[in-house]
Tab-separated table of C-alpha atoms in Angstrom:
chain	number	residue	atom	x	y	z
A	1	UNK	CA	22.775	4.477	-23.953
A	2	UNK	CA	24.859	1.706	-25.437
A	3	UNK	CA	25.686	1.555	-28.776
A	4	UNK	CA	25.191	-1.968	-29.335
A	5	UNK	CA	21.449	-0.976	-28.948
A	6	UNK	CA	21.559	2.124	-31.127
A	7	UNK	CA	20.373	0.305	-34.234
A	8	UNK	CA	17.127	-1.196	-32.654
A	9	UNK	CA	14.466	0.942	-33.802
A	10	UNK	CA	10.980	-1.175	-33.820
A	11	UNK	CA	10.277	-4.769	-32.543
A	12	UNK	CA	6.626	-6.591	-32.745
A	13	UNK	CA	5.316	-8.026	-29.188
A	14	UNK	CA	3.311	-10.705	-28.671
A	15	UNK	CA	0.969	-11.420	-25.520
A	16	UNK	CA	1.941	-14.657	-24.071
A	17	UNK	CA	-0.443	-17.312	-22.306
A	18	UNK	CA	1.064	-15.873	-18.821
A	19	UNK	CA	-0.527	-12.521	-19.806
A	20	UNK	CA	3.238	-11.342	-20.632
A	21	UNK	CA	3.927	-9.807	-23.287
A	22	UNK	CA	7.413	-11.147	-25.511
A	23	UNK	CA	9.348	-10.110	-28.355
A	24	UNK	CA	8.483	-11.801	-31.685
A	25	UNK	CA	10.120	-9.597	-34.184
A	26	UNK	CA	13.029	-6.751	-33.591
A	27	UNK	CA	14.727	-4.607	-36.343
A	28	UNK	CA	18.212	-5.836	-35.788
A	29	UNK	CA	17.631	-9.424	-35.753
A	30	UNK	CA	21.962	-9.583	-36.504
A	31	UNK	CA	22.392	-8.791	-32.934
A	32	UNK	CA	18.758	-9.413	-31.232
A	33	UNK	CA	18.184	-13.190	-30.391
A	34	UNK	CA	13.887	-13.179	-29.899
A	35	UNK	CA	14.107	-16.472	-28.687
A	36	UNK	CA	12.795	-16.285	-25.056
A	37	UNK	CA	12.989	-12.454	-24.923
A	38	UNK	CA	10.747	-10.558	-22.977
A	39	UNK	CA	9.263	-7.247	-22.703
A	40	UNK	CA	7.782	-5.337	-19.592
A	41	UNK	CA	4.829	-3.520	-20.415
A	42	UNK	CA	4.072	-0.127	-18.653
A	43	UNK	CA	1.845	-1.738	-16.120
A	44	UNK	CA	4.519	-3.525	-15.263
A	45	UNK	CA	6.993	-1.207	-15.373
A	46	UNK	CA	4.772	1.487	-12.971
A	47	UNK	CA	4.801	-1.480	-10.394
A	48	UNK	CA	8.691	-1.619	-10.592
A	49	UNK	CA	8.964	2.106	-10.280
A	50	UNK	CA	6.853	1.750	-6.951
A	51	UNK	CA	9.282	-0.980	-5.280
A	52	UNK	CA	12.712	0.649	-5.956
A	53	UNK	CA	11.002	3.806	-4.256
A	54	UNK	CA	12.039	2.555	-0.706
A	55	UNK	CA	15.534	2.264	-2.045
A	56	UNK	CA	16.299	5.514	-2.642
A	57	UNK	CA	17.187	5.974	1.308
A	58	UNK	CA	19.818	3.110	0.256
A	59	UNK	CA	21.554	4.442	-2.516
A	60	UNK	CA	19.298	3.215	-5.615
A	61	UNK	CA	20.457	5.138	-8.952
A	62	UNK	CA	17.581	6.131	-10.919
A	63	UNK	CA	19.767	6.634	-13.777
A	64	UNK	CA	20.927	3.051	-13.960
A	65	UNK	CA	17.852	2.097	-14.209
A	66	UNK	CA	16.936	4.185	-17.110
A	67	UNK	CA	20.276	3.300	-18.679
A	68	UNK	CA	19.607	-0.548	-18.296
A	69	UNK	CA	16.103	-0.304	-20.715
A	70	UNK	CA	15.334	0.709	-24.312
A	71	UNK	CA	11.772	2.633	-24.534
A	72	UNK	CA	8.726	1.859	-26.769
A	73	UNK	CA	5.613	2.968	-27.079
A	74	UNK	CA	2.921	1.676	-29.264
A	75	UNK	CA	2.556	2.580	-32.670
A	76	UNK	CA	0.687	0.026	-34.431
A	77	UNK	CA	-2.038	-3.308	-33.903
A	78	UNK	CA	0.381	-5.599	-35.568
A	79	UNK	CA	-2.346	-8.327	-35.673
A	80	UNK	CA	-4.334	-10.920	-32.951
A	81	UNK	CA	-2.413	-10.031	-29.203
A	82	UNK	CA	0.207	-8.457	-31.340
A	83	UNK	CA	1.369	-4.820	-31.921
A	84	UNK	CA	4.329	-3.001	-33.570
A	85	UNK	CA	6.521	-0.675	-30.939
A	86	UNK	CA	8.136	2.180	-31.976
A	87	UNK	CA	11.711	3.255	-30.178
A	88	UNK	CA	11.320	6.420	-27.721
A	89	UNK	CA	14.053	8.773	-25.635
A	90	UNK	CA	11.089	9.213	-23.059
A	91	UNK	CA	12.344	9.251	-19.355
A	92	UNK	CA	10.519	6.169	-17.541
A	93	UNK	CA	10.292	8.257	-14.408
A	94	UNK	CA	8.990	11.291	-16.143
A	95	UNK	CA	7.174	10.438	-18.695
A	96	UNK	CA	2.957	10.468	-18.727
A	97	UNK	CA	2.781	7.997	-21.581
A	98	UNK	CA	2.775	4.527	-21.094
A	99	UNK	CA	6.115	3.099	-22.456
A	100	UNK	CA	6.936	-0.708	-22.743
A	101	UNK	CA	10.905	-1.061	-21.566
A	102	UNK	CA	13.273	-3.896	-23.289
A	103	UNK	CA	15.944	-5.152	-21.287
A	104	UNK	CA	19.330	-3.845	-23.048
A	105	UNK	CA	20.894	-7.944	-22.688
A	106	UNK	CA	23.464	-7.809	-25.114
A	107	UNK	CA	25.954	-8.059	-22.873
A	108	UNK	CA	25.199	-9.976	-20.388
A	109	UNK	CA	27.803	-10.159	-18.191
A	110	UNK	CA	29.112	-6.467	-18.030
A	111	UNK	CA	25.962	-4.545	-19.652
A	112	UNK	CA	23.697	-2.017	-17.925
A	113	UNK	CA	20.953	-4.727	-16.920
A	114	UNK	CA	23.453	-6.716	-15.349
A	115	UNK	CA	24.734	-3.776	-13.665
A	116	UNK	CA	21.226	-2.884	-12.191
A	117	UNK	CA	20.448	-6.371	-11.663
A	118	UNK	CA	23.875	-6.118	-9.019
A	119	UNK	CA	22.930	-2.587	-8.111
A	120	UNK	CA	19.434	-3.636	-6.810
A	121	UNK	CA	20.608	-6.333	-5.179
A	122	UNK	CA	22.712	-4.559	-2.920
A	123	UNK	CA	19.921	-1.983	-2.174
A	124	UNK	CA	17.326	-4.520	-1.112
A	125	UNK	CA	19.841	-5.966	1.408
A	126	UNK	CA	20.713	-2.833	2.610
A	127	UNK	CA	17.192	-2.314	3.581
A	128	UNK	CA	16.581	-5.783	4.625
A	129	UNK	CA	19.731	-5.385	7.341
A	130	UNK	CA	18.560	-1.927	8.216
A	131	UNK	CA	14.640	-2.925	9.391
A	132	UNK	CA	15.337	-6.554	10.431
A	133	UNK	CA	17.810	-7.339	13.223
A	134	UNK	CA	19.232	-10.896	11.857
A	135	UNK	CA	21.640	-12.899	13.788
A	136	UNK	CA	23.993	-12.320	11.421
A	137	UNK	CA	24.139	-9.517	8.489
A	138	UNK	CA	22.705	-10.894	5.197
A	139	UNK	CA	24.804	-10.831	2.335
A	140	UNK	CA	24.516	-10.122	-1.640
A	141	UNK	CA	25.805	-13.768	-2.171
A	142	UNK	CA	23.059	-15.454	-0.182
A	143	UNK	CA	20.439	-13.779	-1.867
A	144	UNK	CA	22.254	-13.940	-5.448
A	145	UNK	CA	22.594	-17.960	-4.892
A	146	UNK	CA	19.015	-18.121	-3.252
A	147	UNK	CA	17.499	-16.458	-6.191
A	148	UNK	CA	19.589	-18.367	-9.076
A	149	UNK	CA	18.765	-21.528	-7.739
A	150	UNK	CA	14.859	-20.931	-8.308
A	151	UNK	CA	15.775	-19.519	-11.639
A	152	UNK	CA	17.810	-22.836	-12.607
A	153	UNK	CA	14.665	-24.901	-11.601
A	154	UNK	CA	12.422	-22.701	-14.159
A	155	UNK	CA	15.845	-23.617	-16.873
A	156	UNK	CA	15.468	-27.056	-15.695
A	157	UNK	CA	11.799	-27.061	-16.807
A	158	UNK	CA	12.260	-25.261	-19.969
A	159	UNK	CA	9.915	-22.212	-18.945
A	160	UNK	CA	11.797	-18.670	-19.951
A	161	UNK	CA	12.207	-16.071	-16.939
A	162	UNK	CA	10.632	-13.006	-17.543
A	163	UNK	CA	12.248	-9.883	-17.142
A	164	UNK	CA	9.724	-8.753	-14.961
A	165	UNK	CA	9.927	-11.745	-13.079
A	166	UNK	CA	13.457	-11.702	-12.576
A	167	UNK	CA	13.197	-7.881	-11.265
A	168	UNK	CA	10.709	-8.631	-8.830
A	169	UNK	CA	12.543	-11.691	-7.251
A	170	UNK	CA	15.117	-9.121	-6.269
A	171	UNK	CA	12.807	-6.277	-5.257
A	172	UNK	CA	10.202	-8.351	-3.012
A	173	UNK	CA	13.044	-10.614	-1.773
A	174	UNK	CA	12.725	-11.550	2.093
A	175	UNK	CA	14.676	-13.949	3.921
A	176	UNK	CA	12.234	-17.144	4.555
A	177	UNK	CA	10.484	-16.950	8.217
A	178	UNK	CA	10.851	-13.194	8.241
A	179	UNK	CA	7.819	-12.622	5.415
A	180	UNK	CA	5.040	-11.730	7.857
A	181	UNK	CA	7.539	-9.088	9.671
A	182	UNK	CA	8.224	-6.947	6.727
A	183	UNK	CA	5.393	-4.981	6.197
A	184	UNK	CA	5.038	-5.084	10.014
A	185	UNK	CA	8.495	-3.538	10.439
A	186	UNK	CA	7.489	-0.414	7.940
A	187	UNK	CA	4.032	0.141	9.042
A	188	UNK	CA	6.096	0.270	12.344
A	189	UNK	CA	8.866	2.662	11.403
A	190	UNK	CA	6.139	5.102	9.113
A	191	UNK	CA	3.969	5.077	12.394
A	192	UNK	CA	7.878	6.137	14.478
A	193	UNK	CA	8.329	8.808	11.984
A	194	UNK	CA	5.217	10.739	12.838
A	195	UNK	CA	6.380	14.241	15.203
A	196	UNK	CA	3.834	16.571	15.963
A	197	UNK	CA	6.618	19.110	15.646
A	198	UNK	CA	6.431	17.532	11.606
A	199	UNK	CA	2.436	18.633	11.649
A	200	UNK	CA	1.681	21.878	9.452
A	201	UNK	CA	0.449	24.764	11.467
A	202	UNK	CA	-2.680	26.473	10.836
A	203	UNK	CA	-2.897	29.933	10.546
A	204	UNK	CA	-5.885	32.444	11.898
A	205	UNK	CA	-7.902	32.421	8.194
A	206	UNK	CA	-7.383	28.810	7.821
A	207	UNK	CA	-8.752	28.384	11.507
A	208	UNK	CA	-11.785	29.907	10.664
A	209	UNK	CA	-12.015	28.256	7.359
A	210	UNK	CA	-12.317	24.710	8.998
A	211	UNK	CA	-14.650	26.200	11.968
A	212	UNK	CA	-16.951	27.516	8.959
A	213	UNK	CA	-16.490	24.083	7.175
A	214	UNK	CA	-20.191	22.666	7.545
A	215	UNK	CA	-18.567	19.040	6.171
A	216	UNK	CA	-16.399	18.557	9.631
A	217	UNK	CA	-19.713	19.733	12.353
A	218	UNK	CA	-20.795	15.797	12.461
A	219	UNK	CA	-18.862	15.328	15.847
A	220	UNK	CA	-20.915	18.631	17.132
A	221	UNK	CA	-24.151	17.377	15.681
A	222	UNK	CA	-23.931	14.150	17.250
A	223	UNK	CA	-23.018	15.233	20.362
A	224	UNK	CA	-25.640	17.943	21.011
A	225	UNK	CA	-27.736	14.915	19.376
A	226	UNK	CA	-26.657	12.412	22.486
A	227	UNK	CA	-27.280	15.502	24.993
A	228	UNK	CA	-30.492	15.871	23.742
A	229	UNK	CA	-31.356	12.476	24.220
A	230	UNK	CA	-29.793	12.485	27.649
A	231	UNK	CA	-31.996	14.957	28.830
A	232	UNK	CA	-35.121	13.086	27.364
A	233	UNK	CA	-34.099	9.961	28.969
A	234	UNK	CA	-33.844	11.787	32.506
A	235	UNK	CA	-36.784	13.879	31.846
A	236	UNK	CA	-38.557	10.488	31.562
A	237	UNK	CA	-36.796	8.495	34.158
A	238	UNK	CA	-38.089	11.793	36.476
A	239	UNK	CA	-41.663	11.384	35.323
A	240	UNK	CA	-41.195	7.667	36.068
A	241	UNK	CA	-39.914	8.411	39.778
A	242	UNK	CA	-42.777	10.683	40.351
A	243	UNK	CA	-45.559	8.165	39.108
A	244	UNK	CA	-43.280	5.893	41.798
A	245	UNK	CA	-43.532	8.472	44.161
A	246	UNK	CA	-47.647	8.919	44.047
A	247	UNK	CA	-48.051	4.878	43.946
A	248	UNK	CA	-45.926	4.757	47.424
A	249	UNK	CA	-47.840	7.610	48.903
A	250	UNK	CA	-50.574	6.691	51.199
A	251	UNK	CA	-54.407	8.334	49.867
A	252	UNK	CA	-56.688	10.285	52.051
A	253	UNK	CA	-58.970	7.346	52.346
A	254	UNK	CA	-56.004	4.987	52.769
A	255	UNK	CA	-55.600	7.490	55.895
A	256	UNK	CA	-58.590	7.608	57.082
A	257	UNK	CA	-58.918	3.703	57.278
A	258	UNK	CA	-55.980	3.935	58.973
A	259	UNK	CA	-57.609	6.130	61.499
A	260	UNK	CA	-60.515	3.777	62.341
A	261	UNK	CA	-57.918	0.873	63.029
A	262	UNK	CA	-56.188	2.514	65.687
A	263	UNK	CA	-57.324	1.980	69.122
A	264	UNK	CA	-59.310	4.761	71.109
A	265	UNK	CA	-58.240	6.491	73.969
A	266	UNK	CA	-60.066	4.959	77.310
A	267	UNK	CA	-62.155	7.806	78.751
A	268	UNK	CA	-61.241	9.176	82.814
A	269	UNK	CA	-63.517	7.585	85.526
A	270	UNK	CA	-65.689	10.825	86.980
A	271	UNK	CA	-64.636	10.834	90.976
């Protein structure tokens, strides 16, 4: 960790209007401006940990990343939508407890944000040139001057950029008119990456473990359910065939009127 951070031990956070949370006190104020400084809280900061994920197949360092931000946790209420952190060595990777993370900004040109602000960069348009086919290959410039220019319009207007802010610029940064693609292109490639070959085999006990499974016999039920009614419905389409049948046979009576109709015989002429 740099040593122009060593001495920060504490610092008193604030929760802003924009539901952000910002630095209102520190314990080095010599070399800590808290004018417009921010703080990610560990909502925030799980959310961050999900999006460089994807990178890692790009080269992401999780290390700079853990270099680039000072740990707190919460030790104190420090007053209304205020409490007093207290500096941890906790991994944020590792760790179970929820730790705030300080951007170390003291050097702001050369210093390990700025180096994982460049590092990111260069991961995302990796990927980006990897699942999109662009006429041309994007580069870290366009999407360095693309992203600075909205950041000068928040200067312009006097609003501070949040660190968080200013992370996820980079990490959900697509090119505009390829938005709608991106999650089309990885739904595409995780559906690609499916082998059956990849598919666990099941073993002889485990095989009669699922057969014995009462919780996966719905399919079963339902079908011997449908046959079941299949052989109601014909068993009542037959009964309805044979009342057909007996309304389109002819009665005895119907016969014997019949019978009467037809003409008689003439009877022989004695010679």
């Amino acid at each position: 960790m740099a040593k122009s951070s060593a001495t920060l031990d504490w610092c008193i956070v604030r929760l802003g209007e924009d539901h952000n949370w910002w630095v209102d006190e520190v314990s080095d104020s010599v070399r800590w401006d808290v004018d417009g400084l921010s703080i990610i809280d560990p909502r925030q900061m799980s959310h961050l940990i999900d999006l460089v994920e994807p990178l890692r197949d790009y080269g992401f360092d999780q290390d700079m990343m853990e270099a680039a931000f000072i740990a707190f946790r919460i030790e104190k209420e420090a007053g209304e939508q205020r409490v007093r952190l207290k500096r941890v060595k906790d991994s944020f990777f590792e760790s179970e407890e929820k730790l705030f993370a300080l951007a170390d900004i003291l050097d702001e040109e050369n210093g390990p944000y700025a180096d994982l602000l460049d590092h990111l960069t260069r991961c995302r348009v990796k990927m980006l040139n990897d699942i999109f086919d662009f006429e041309s290959k994007l580069t870290v410039d366009e999407v360095e001057d693309e992203i600075r220019e909205d950041q000068n319009t928040s200067f312009i207007e006097g609003k501070a950029i949040h660190t968080f802010d200013e992370l996820s610029a980079i990490l959900d940064y697509v090119p505009a008119g390829w938005e709608s693609e991106e999650g089309e292109e990885r739904a595409s490639k995780g559906d690609d990456d499916i082998d059956e070959d990849d598919l666990p085999d099941l073993d002889e006990e485990d095989e009669k473990s699922l057969e014995g499974d009462s919780s996966l016999k719905w399919d079963e039920d339902d079908e011997d359910k449908d046959d079941e009614d299949g052989v109601k419905k014909k068993s009542g389409d037959d009964d309805e065939d044979e009342d057909s049948d007996d309304d389109e046979k002819p009665s005895k009576d119907d016969d014997d009127d019949d019978e009467d109709e037809k003409p008689k015989p003439a009877k022989k002429k004695k010679r």
